[in-house]
C-alpha cells in the first residue's frame, strides 16, 4: 500500500503571468488525490472567473498537497521573465508538503527541481494535475492584482490583470509607469526612455 501511495505522488506545475506588463508571476504545484475526483478541470484560461474560483476551492480542499511560488517584478526585470517563471515554479515545488515522485510541468522546459520531471506541451489541457495548478495559480494571481488595484486604482489592474490591453496602455501613457510595472517589457521601457516618471506608491489602503 505504501508503494502504491508513493507512486501516485505526481505533481502538476504551471505558471501564470508571463505576458502582463505589471505584477508578479505566479506558479502553483498540485498533487491531486486520485480518490477525490474533481470534475471540470481544464486550462484556467478556458474557464470563467466563477468556475475557476469554484474549482480552486475544490482543489485546495481535496488535493493531497498544493502550493504557490512567486517571482517579483524586480526579479522579472533582473533575470528576465522566462527565468523568473522557472524560479516561481521551483519555489512552488520546494514548499509542497509532500515530496512528489514525478513533476509534470506545462510547456517545453522544466526548471531545476531536484526531482524527476517532464515538460508537457499544452499540459494544462492534457494533464489534470497541471490543469489544477493552472487554476490555483490564476486565481491567486488575479486576487493579488485586485489587491494592487486598490493601491493603484487608476490603472485598471482589477480588470486587465496587468495584460497590455488598450485600456492599460492608455493608462500607462496618461499616468506614467507605476512601481509594479515591469521595466524591461517594451511598452514600459519605451515610456521610461521617453521620460515618464513613476507614479507614487500608495503605502496604505484606504479604510
PDB file of C-alpha atoms in Angstrom:
ATOM      1  CA  UNK A   1       0.000   0.000   0.000  1.00  0.00           C
ATOM      2  CA  UNK A   2       2.833   2.405   0.755  1.00  0.00           C
ATOM      3  CA  UNK A   3       4.422   1.784  -2.630  1.00  0.00           C
ATOM      4  CA  UNK A   4       1.069   2.374  -4.328  1.00  0.00           C
ATOM      5  CA  UNK A   5       0.534   5.665  -2.468  1.00  0.00           C
ATOM      6  CA  UNK A   6       4.048   6.848  -3.270  1.00  0.00           C
ATOM      7  CA  UNK A   7       3.638   6.033  -6.950  1.00  0.00           C
ATOM      8  CA  UNK A   8       0.619   8.358  -7.080  1.00  0.00           C
ATOM      9  CA  UNK A   9       2.572  11.357  -5.822  1.00  0.00           C
ATOM     10  CA  UNK A  10       2.677  13.170  -9.166  1.00  0.00           C
ATOM     11  CA  UNK A  11       2.722  16.947  -9.042  1.00  0.00           C
ATOM     12  CA  UNK A  12       1.416  19.164 -11.803  1.00  0.00           C
ATOM     13  CA  UNK A  13       3.037  22.581 -12.162  1.00  0.00           C
ATOM     14  CA  UNK A  14       2.017  25.635 -14.153  1.00  0.00           C
ATOM     15  CA  UNK A  15       2.679  29.356 -14.108  1.00  0.00           C
ATOM     16  CA  UNK A  16       0.516  32.388 -14.758  1.00  0.00           C
ATOM     17  CA  UNK A  17       1.542  35.902 -15.653  1.00  0.00           C
ATOM     18  CA  UNK A  18       4.281  35.764 -18.258  1.00  0.00           C
ATOM     19  CA  UNK A  19       2.523  38.179 -20.612  1.00  0.00           C
ATOM     20  CA  UNK A  20       1.441  41.091 -18.401  1.00  0.00           C
ATOM     21  CA  UNK A  21       3.277  44.408 -18.236  1.00  0.00           C
ATOM     22  CA  UNK A  22       2.786  44.608 -14.478  1.00  0.00           C
ATOM     23  CA  UNK A  23       2.688  42.458 -11.385  1.00  0.00           C
ATOM     24  CA  UNK A  24       4.474  39.286 -10.309  1.00  0.00           C
ATOM     25  CA  UNK A  25       4.460  35.895 -11.983  1.00  0.00           C
ATOM     26  CA  UNK A  26       2.789  33.094 -10.038  1.00  0.00           C
ATOM     27  CA  UNK A  27       3.237  29.330 -10.183  1.00  0.00           C
ATOM     28  CA  UNK A  28       1.360  26.537  -8.480  1.00  0.00           C
ATOM     29  CA  UNK A  29       2.140  22.905  -7.800  1.00  0.00           C
ATOM     30  CA  UNK A  30      -0.686  20.446  -7.138  1.00  0.00           C
ATOM     31  CA  UNK A  31      -0.738  16.771  -6.188  1.00  0.00           C
ATOM     32  CA  UNK A  32      -4.276  15.565  -6.804  1.00  0.00           C
ATOM     33  CA  UNK A  33      -5.893  12.871  -4.704  1.00  0.00           C
ATOM     34  CA  UNK A  34      -6.844  10.007  -7.058  1.00  0.00           C
ATOM     35  CA  UNK A  35      -9.633   9.043  -4.653  1.00  0.00           C
ATOM     36  CA  UNK A  36     -11.180  12.521  -4.683  1.00  0.00           C
ATOM     37  CA  UNK A  37     -12.142  13.302  -8.253  1.00  0.00           C
ATOM     38  CA  UNK A  38     -12.615  16.932  -9.291  1.00  0.00           C
ATOM     39  CA  UNK A  39     -14.817  17.296 -12.344  1.00  0.00           C
ATOM     40  CA  UNK A  40     -14.360  20.030 -14.917  1.00  0.00           C
ATOM     41  CA  UNK A  41     -10.604  20.597 -14.652  1.00  0.00           C
ATOM     42  CA  UNK A  42      -9.310  22.496 -17.668  1.00  0.00           C
ATOM     43  CA  UNK A  43      -6.833  25.142 -18.717  1.00  0.00           C
ATOM     44  CA  UNK A  44      -7.641  28.107 -16.464  1.00  0.00           C
ATOM     45  CA  UNK A  45      -7.802  30.447 -19.474  1.00  0.00           C
ATOM     46  CA  UNK A  46     -10.770  28.492 -20.820  1.00  0.00           C
ATOM     47  CA  UNK A  47     -12.844  28.913 -17.651  1.00  0.00           C
ATOM     48  CA  UNK A  48     -14.931  31.775 -16.350  1.00  0.00           C
ATOM     49  CA  UNK A  49     -13.804  33.537 -13.184  1.00  0.00           C
ATOM     50  CA  UNK A  50     -16.693  31.994 -11.255  1.00  0.00           C
ATOM     51  CA  UNK A  51     -15.855  28.473 -12.408  1.00  0.00           C
ATOM     52  CA  UNK A  52     -12.132  28.949 -11.717  1.00  0.00           C
ATOM     53  CA  UNK A  53     -12.876  30.044  -8.167  1.00  0.00           C
ATOM     54  CA  UNK A  54     -15.226  27.107  -7.598  1.00  0.00           C
ATOM     55  CA  UNK A  55     -12.587  24.680  -8.830  1.00  0.00           C
ATOM     56  CA  UNK A  56      -9.837  26.438  -6.884  1.00  0.00           C
ATOM     57  CA  UNK A  57     -11.755  25.851  -3.657  1.00  0.00           C
ATOM     58  CA  UNK A  58     -12.273  22.181  -4.549  1.00  0.00           C
ATOM     59  CA  UNK A  59      -8.609  21.705  -5.432  1.00  0.00           C
ATOM     60  CA  UNK A  60      -7.365  23.284  -2.224  1.00  0.00           C
ATOM     61  CA  UNK A  61      -9.793  21.234  -0.141  1.00  0.00           C
ATOM     62  CA  UNK A  62      -9.344  17.901  -1.905  1.00  0.00           C
ATOM     63  CA  UNK A  63      -5.746  17.752  -3.135  1.00  0.00           C
ATOM     64  CA  UNK A  64      -3.089  15.758  -1.338  1.00  0.00           C
ATOM     65  CA  UNK A  65      -0.950  18.906  -1.473  1.00  0.00           C
ATOM     66  CA  UNK A  66      -0.835  22.264  -3.217  1.00  0.00           C
ATOM     67  CA  UNK A  67       1.477  25.234  -3.038  1.00  0.00           C
ATOM     68  CA  UNK A  68       2.294  28.571  -4.629  1.00  0.00           C
ATOM     69  CA  UNK A  69       5.527  30.187  -5.755  1.00  0.00           C
ATOM     70  CA  UNK A  70       6.000  33.812  -6.764  1.00  0.00           C
ATOM     71  CA  UNK A  71       8.686  35.774  -8.585  1.00  0.00           C
ATOM     72  CA  UNK A  72       8.545  39.523  -8.065  1.00  0.00           C
ATOM     73  CA  UNK A  73       8.583  42.337 -10.592  1.00  0.00           C
ATOM     74  CA  UNK A  74      12.147  43.137  -9.512  1.00  0.00           C
ATOM     75  CA  UNK A  75      13.209  39.548 -10.174  1.00  0.00           C
ATOM     76  CA  UNK A  76      11.476  39.567 -13.555  1.00  0.00           C
ATOM     77  CA  UNK A  77      13.397  42.696 -14.553  1.00  0.00           C
ATOM     78  CA  UNK A  78      16.686  41.334 -13.222  1.00  0.00           C
ATOM     79  CA  UNK A  79      16.705  37.789 -14.633  1.00  0.00           C
ATOM     80  CA  UNK A  80      14.041  38.015 -17.433  1.00  0.00           C
ATOM     81  CA  UNK A  81      10.517  36.626 -17.490  1.00  0.00           C
ATOM     82  CA  UNK A  82      11.449  33.088 -18.570  1.00  0.00           C
ATOM     83  CA  UNK A  83      13.903  32.621 -15.722  1.00  0.00           C
ATOM     84  CA  UNK A  84      11.506  34.267 -13.282  1.00  0.00           C
ATOM     85  CA  UNK A  85       8.761  31.844 -14.352  1.00  0.00           C
ATOM     86  CA  UNK A  86      11.072  28.891 -13.784  1.00  0.00           C
ATOM     87  CA  UNK A  87      12.053  30.355 -10.401  1.00  0.00           C
ATOM     88  CA  UNK A  88       8.405  30.651  -9.363  1.00  0.00           C
ATOM     89  CA  UNK A  89       7.890  27.005 -10.338  1.00  0.00           C
ATOM     90  CA  UNK A  90      10.928  25.959  -8.309  1.00  0.00           C
ATOM     91  CA  UNK A  91       9.581  27.804  -5.294  1.00  0.00           C
ATOM     92  CA  UNK A  92       6.150  26.217  -5.632  1.00  0.00           C
ATOM     93  CA  UNK A  93       7.562  22.687  -5.762  1.00  0.00           C
ATOM     94  CA  UNK A  94      10.010  23.395  -2.920  1.00  0.00           C
ATOM     95  CA  UNK A  95       7.223  24.207  -0.447  1.00  0.00           C
ATOM     96  CA  UNK A  96       4.908  21.290  -1.243  1.00  0.00           C
ATOM     97  CA  UNK A  97       4.022  19.478   1.964  1.00  0.00           C
ATOM     98  CA  UNK A  98       4.619  16.122   0.208  1.00  0.00           C
ATOM     99  CA  UNK A  99       7.611  15.170  -1.920  1.00  0.00           C
ATOM    100  CA  UNK A 100       6.406  14.109  -5.375  1.00  0.00           C
ATOM    101  CA  UNK A 101       7.972  11.168  -7.184  1.00  0.00           C
ATOM    102  CA  UNK A 102       7.431  12.951 -10.520  1.00  0.00           C
ATOM    103  CA  UNK A 103       6.765  16.560 -11.516  1.00  0.00           C
ATOM    104  CA  UNK A 104       4.909  17.344 -14.746  1.00  0.00           C
ATOM    105  CA  UNK A 105       5.392  20.905 -15.971  1.00  0.00           C
ATOM    106  CA  UNK A 106       3.307  22.748 -18.539  1.00  0.00           C
ATOM    107  CA  UNK A 107       5.293  23.889 -21.567  1.00  0.00           C
ATOM    108  CA  UNK A 108       8.540  22.838 -23.186  1.00  0.00           C
ATOM    109  CA  UNK A 109      11.022  23.459 -20.381  1.00  0.00           C
ATOM    110  CA  UNK A 110      11.412  22.243 -16.797  1.00  0.00           C
ATOM    111  CA  UNK A 111      13.096  24.193 -14.018  1.00  0.00           C
ATOM    112  CA  UNK A 112      15.814  22.532 -11.967  1.00  0.00           C
ATOM    113  CA  UNK A 113      13.785  20.738  -9.326  1.00  0.00           C
ATOM    114  CA  UNK A 114      15.997  18.008  -7.932  1.00  0.00           C
ATOM    115  CA  UNK A 115      13.199  15.553  -8.728  1.00  0.00           C
ATOM    116  CA  UNK A 116      12.314  13.533 -11.835  1.00  0.00           C
ATOM    117  CA  UNK A 117      10.365  15.865 -14.100  1.00  0.00           C
ATOM    118  CA  UNK A 118       8.970  16.180 -17.590  1.00  0.00           C
ATOM    119  CA  UNK A 119       7.718  19.107 -19.658  1.00  0.00           C
ATOM    120  CA  UNK A 120       4.406  18.587 -21.439  1.00  0.00           C
ATOM    121  CA  UNK A 121       3.349  20.957 -24.205  1.00  0.00           C
ATOM    122  CA  UNK A 122      -0.270  22.027 -23.644  1.00  0.00           C
ATOM    123  CA  UNK A 123      -0.129  20.115 -20.393  1.00  0.00           C
ATOM    124  CA  UNK A 124      -2.765  22.389 -18.886  1.00  0.00           C
ATOM    125  CA  UNK A 125      -5.193  20.859 -21.392  1.00  0.00           C
ATOM    126  CA  UNK A 126      -3.929  17.287 -21.184  1.00  0.00           C
ATOM    127  CA  UNK A 127      -2.988  16.527 -17.571  1.00  0.00           C
ATOM    128  CA  UNK A 128      -5.450  17.061 -14.722  1.00  0.00           C
ATOM    129  CA  UNK A 129      -2.783  17.931 -12.164  1.00  0.00           C
ATOM    130  CA  UNK A 130      -1.356  20.622 -14.454  1.00  0.00           C
ATOM    131  CA  UNK A 131      -4.860  21.951 -15.155  1.00  0.00           C
ATOM    132  CA  UNK A 132      -5.398  22.163 -11.409  1.00  0.00           C
ATOM    133  CA  UNK A 133      -2.107  24.013 -10.970  1.00  0.00           C
ATOM    134  CA  UNK A 134      -3.047  26.488 -13.685  1.00  0.00           C
ATOM    135  CA  UNK A 135      -6.332  27.206 -11.885  1.00  0.00           C
ATOM    136  CA  UNK A 136      -4.740  27.672  -8.463  1.00  0.00           C
ATOM    137  CA  UNK A 137      -2.037  29.958  -9.877  1.00  0.00           C
ATOM    138  CA  UNK A 138      -4.514  32.001 -11.918  1.00  0.00           C
ATOM    139  CA  UNK A 139      -6.927  32.553  -9.031  1.00  0.00           C
ATOM    140  CA  UNK A 140      -4.097  33.529  -6.683  1.00  0.00           C
ATOM    141  CA  UNK A 141      -2.532  35.973  -9.140  1.00  0.00           C
ATOM    142  CA  UNK A 142      -5.880  37.527 -10.012  1.00  0.00           C
ATOM    143  CA  UNK A 143      -6.531  38.095  -6.312  1.00  0.00           C
ATOM    144  CA  UNK A 144      -3.134  39.779  -5.996  1.00  0.00           C
ATOM    145  CA  UNK A 145      -3.839  42.038  -8.972  1.00  0.00           C
ATOM    146  CA  UNK A 146      -7.185  43.077  -7.477  1.00  0.00           C
ATOM    147  CA  UNK A 147      -5.352  43.954  -4.273  1.00  0.00           C
ATOM    148  CA  UNK A 148      -2.818  46.002  -6.258  1.00  0.00           C
ATOM    149  CA  UNK A 149      -5.721  47.754  -7.955  1.00  0.00           C
ATOM    150  CA  UNK A 150      -6.608  49.216  -4.562  1.00  0.00           C
ATOM    151  CA  UNK A 151      -3.111  50.691  -4.360  1.00  0.00           C
ATOM    152  CA  UNK A 152      -3.135  51.950  -7.957  1.00  0.00           C
ATOM    153  CA  UNK A 153      -6.832  52.338  -8.799  1.00  0.00           C
ATOM    154  CA  UNK A 154      -6.410  54.397 -11.962  1.00  0.00           C
ATOM    155  CA  UNK A 155      -4.620  51.685 -13.935  1.00  0.00           C
ATOM    156  CA  UNK A 156      -7.481  49.192 -14.009  1.00  0.00           C
ATOM    157  CA  UNK A 157      -5.457  46.231 -12.714  1.00  0.00           C
ATOM    158  CA  UNK A 158      -8.581  44.531 -11.341  1.00  0.00           C
ATOM    159  CA  UNK A 159      -9.897  44.265 -14.886  1.00  0.00           C
ATOM    160  CA  UNK A 160      -6.942  43.547 -17.165  1.00  0.00           C
ATOM    161  CA  UNK A 161      -4.659  41.998 -14.508  1.00  0.00           C
ATOM    162  CA  UNK A 162      -1.658  43.796 -15.982  1.00  0.00           C
ATOM    163  CA  UNK A 163      -2.021  42.484 -19.538  1.00  0.00           C
ATOM    164  CA  UNK A 164      -1.385  45.003 -22.355  1.00  0.00           C
ATOM    165  CA  UNK A 165      -4.997  45.826 -23.185  1.00  0.00           C
ATOM    166  CA  UNK A 166      -5.824  49.142 -24.901  1.00  0.00           C
ATOM    167  CA  UNK A 167      -7.171  50.471 -21.581  1.00  0.00           C
ATOM    168  CA  UNK A 168      -3.957  49.534 -19.792  1.00  0.00           C
ATOM    169  CA  UNK A 169      -1.732  51.058 -22.467  1.00  0.00           C
ATOM    170  CA  UNK A 170      -3.791  54.254 -22.352  1.00  0.00           C
ATOM    171  CA  UNK A 171      -3.436  54.420 -18.560  1.00  0.00           C
ATOM    172  CA  UNK A 172       0.314  53.935 -18.884  1.00  0.00           C
ATOM    173  CA  UNK A 173       0.599  56.754 -21.397  1.00  0.00           C
ATOM    174  CA  UNK A 174      -1.564  59.016 -19.246  1.00  0.00           C
ATOM    175  CA  UNK A 175      -0.310  58.224 -15.749  1.00  0.00           C
ATOM    176  CA  UNK A 176       3.224  57.017 -16.328  1.00  0.00           C
ATOM    177  CA  UNK A 177       4.915  53.914 -15.010  1.00  0.00           C
ATOM    178  CA  UNK A 178       3.978  52.569 -11.587  1.00  0.00           C
ATOM    179  CA  UNK A 179       6.341  50.724  -9.215  1.00  0.00           C
ATOM    180  CA  UNK A 180       4.701  47.411 -10.124  1.00  0.00           C
ATOM    181  CA  UNK A 181       5.293  47.722 -13.862  1.00  0.00           C
ATOM    182  CA  UNK A 182       7.954  45.541 -15.483  1.00  0.00           C
ATOM    183  CA  UNK A 183      10.552  47.988 -16.697  1.00  0.00           C
ATOM    184  CA  UNK A 184      12.207  45.578 -19.126  1.00  0.00           C
ATOM    185  CA  UNK A 185       8.996  44.998 -21.110  1.00  0.00           C
ATOM    186  CA  UNK A 186       8.966  47.038 -24.316  1.00  0.00           C
ATOM    187  CA  UNK A 187       5.909  49.308 -23.801  1.00  0.00           C
ATOM    188  CA  UNK A 188       7.077  50.207 -20.293  1.00  0.00           C
ATOM    189  CA  UNK A 189      10.735  50.560 -21.264  1.00  0.00           C
ATOM    190  CA  UNK A 190       9.792  52.903 -24.084  1.00  0.00           C
ATOM    191  CA  UNK A 191       7.807  55.172 -21.764  1.00  0.00           C
ATOM    192  CA  UNK A 192      10.685  55.325 -19.300  1.00  0.00           C
ATOM    193  CA  UNK A 193      13.049  56.204 -22.146  1.00  0.00           C
ATOM    194  CA  UNK A 194      10.641  58.996 -23.116  1.00  0.00           C
ATOM    195  CA  UNK A 195      10.941  60.475 -19.632  1.00  0.00           C
ATOM    196  CA  UNK A 196       7.742  59.316 -17.947  1.00  0.00           C
ATOM    197  CA  UNK A 197       8.108  59.378 -14.175  1.00  0.00           C
ATOM    198  CA  UNK A 198       6.904  56.550 -11.977  1.00  0.00           C
ATOM    199  CA  UNK A 199       3.595  57.022 -10.196  1.00  0.00           C
ATOM    200  CA  UNK A 200       3.929  57.369  -6.400  1.00  0.00           C
ATOM    201  CA  UNK A 201       3.432  54.298  -4.266  1.00  0.00           C
ATOM    202  CA  UNK A 202       0.377  54.279  -2.015  1.00  0.00           C
ATOM    203  CA  UNK A 203       1.684  52.777   1.223  1.00  0.00           C
ATOM    204  CA  UNK A 204      -1.671  52.257   2.916  1.00  0.00           C
ATOM    205  CA  UNK A 205      -5.065  51.131   1.775  1.00  0.00           C
ATOM    206  CA  UNK A 206      -7.914  53.494   2.417  1.00  0.00           C
ATOM    207  CA  UNK A 207     -10.135  52.314   5.252  1.00  0.00           C
TER     208      UNK A 207
END
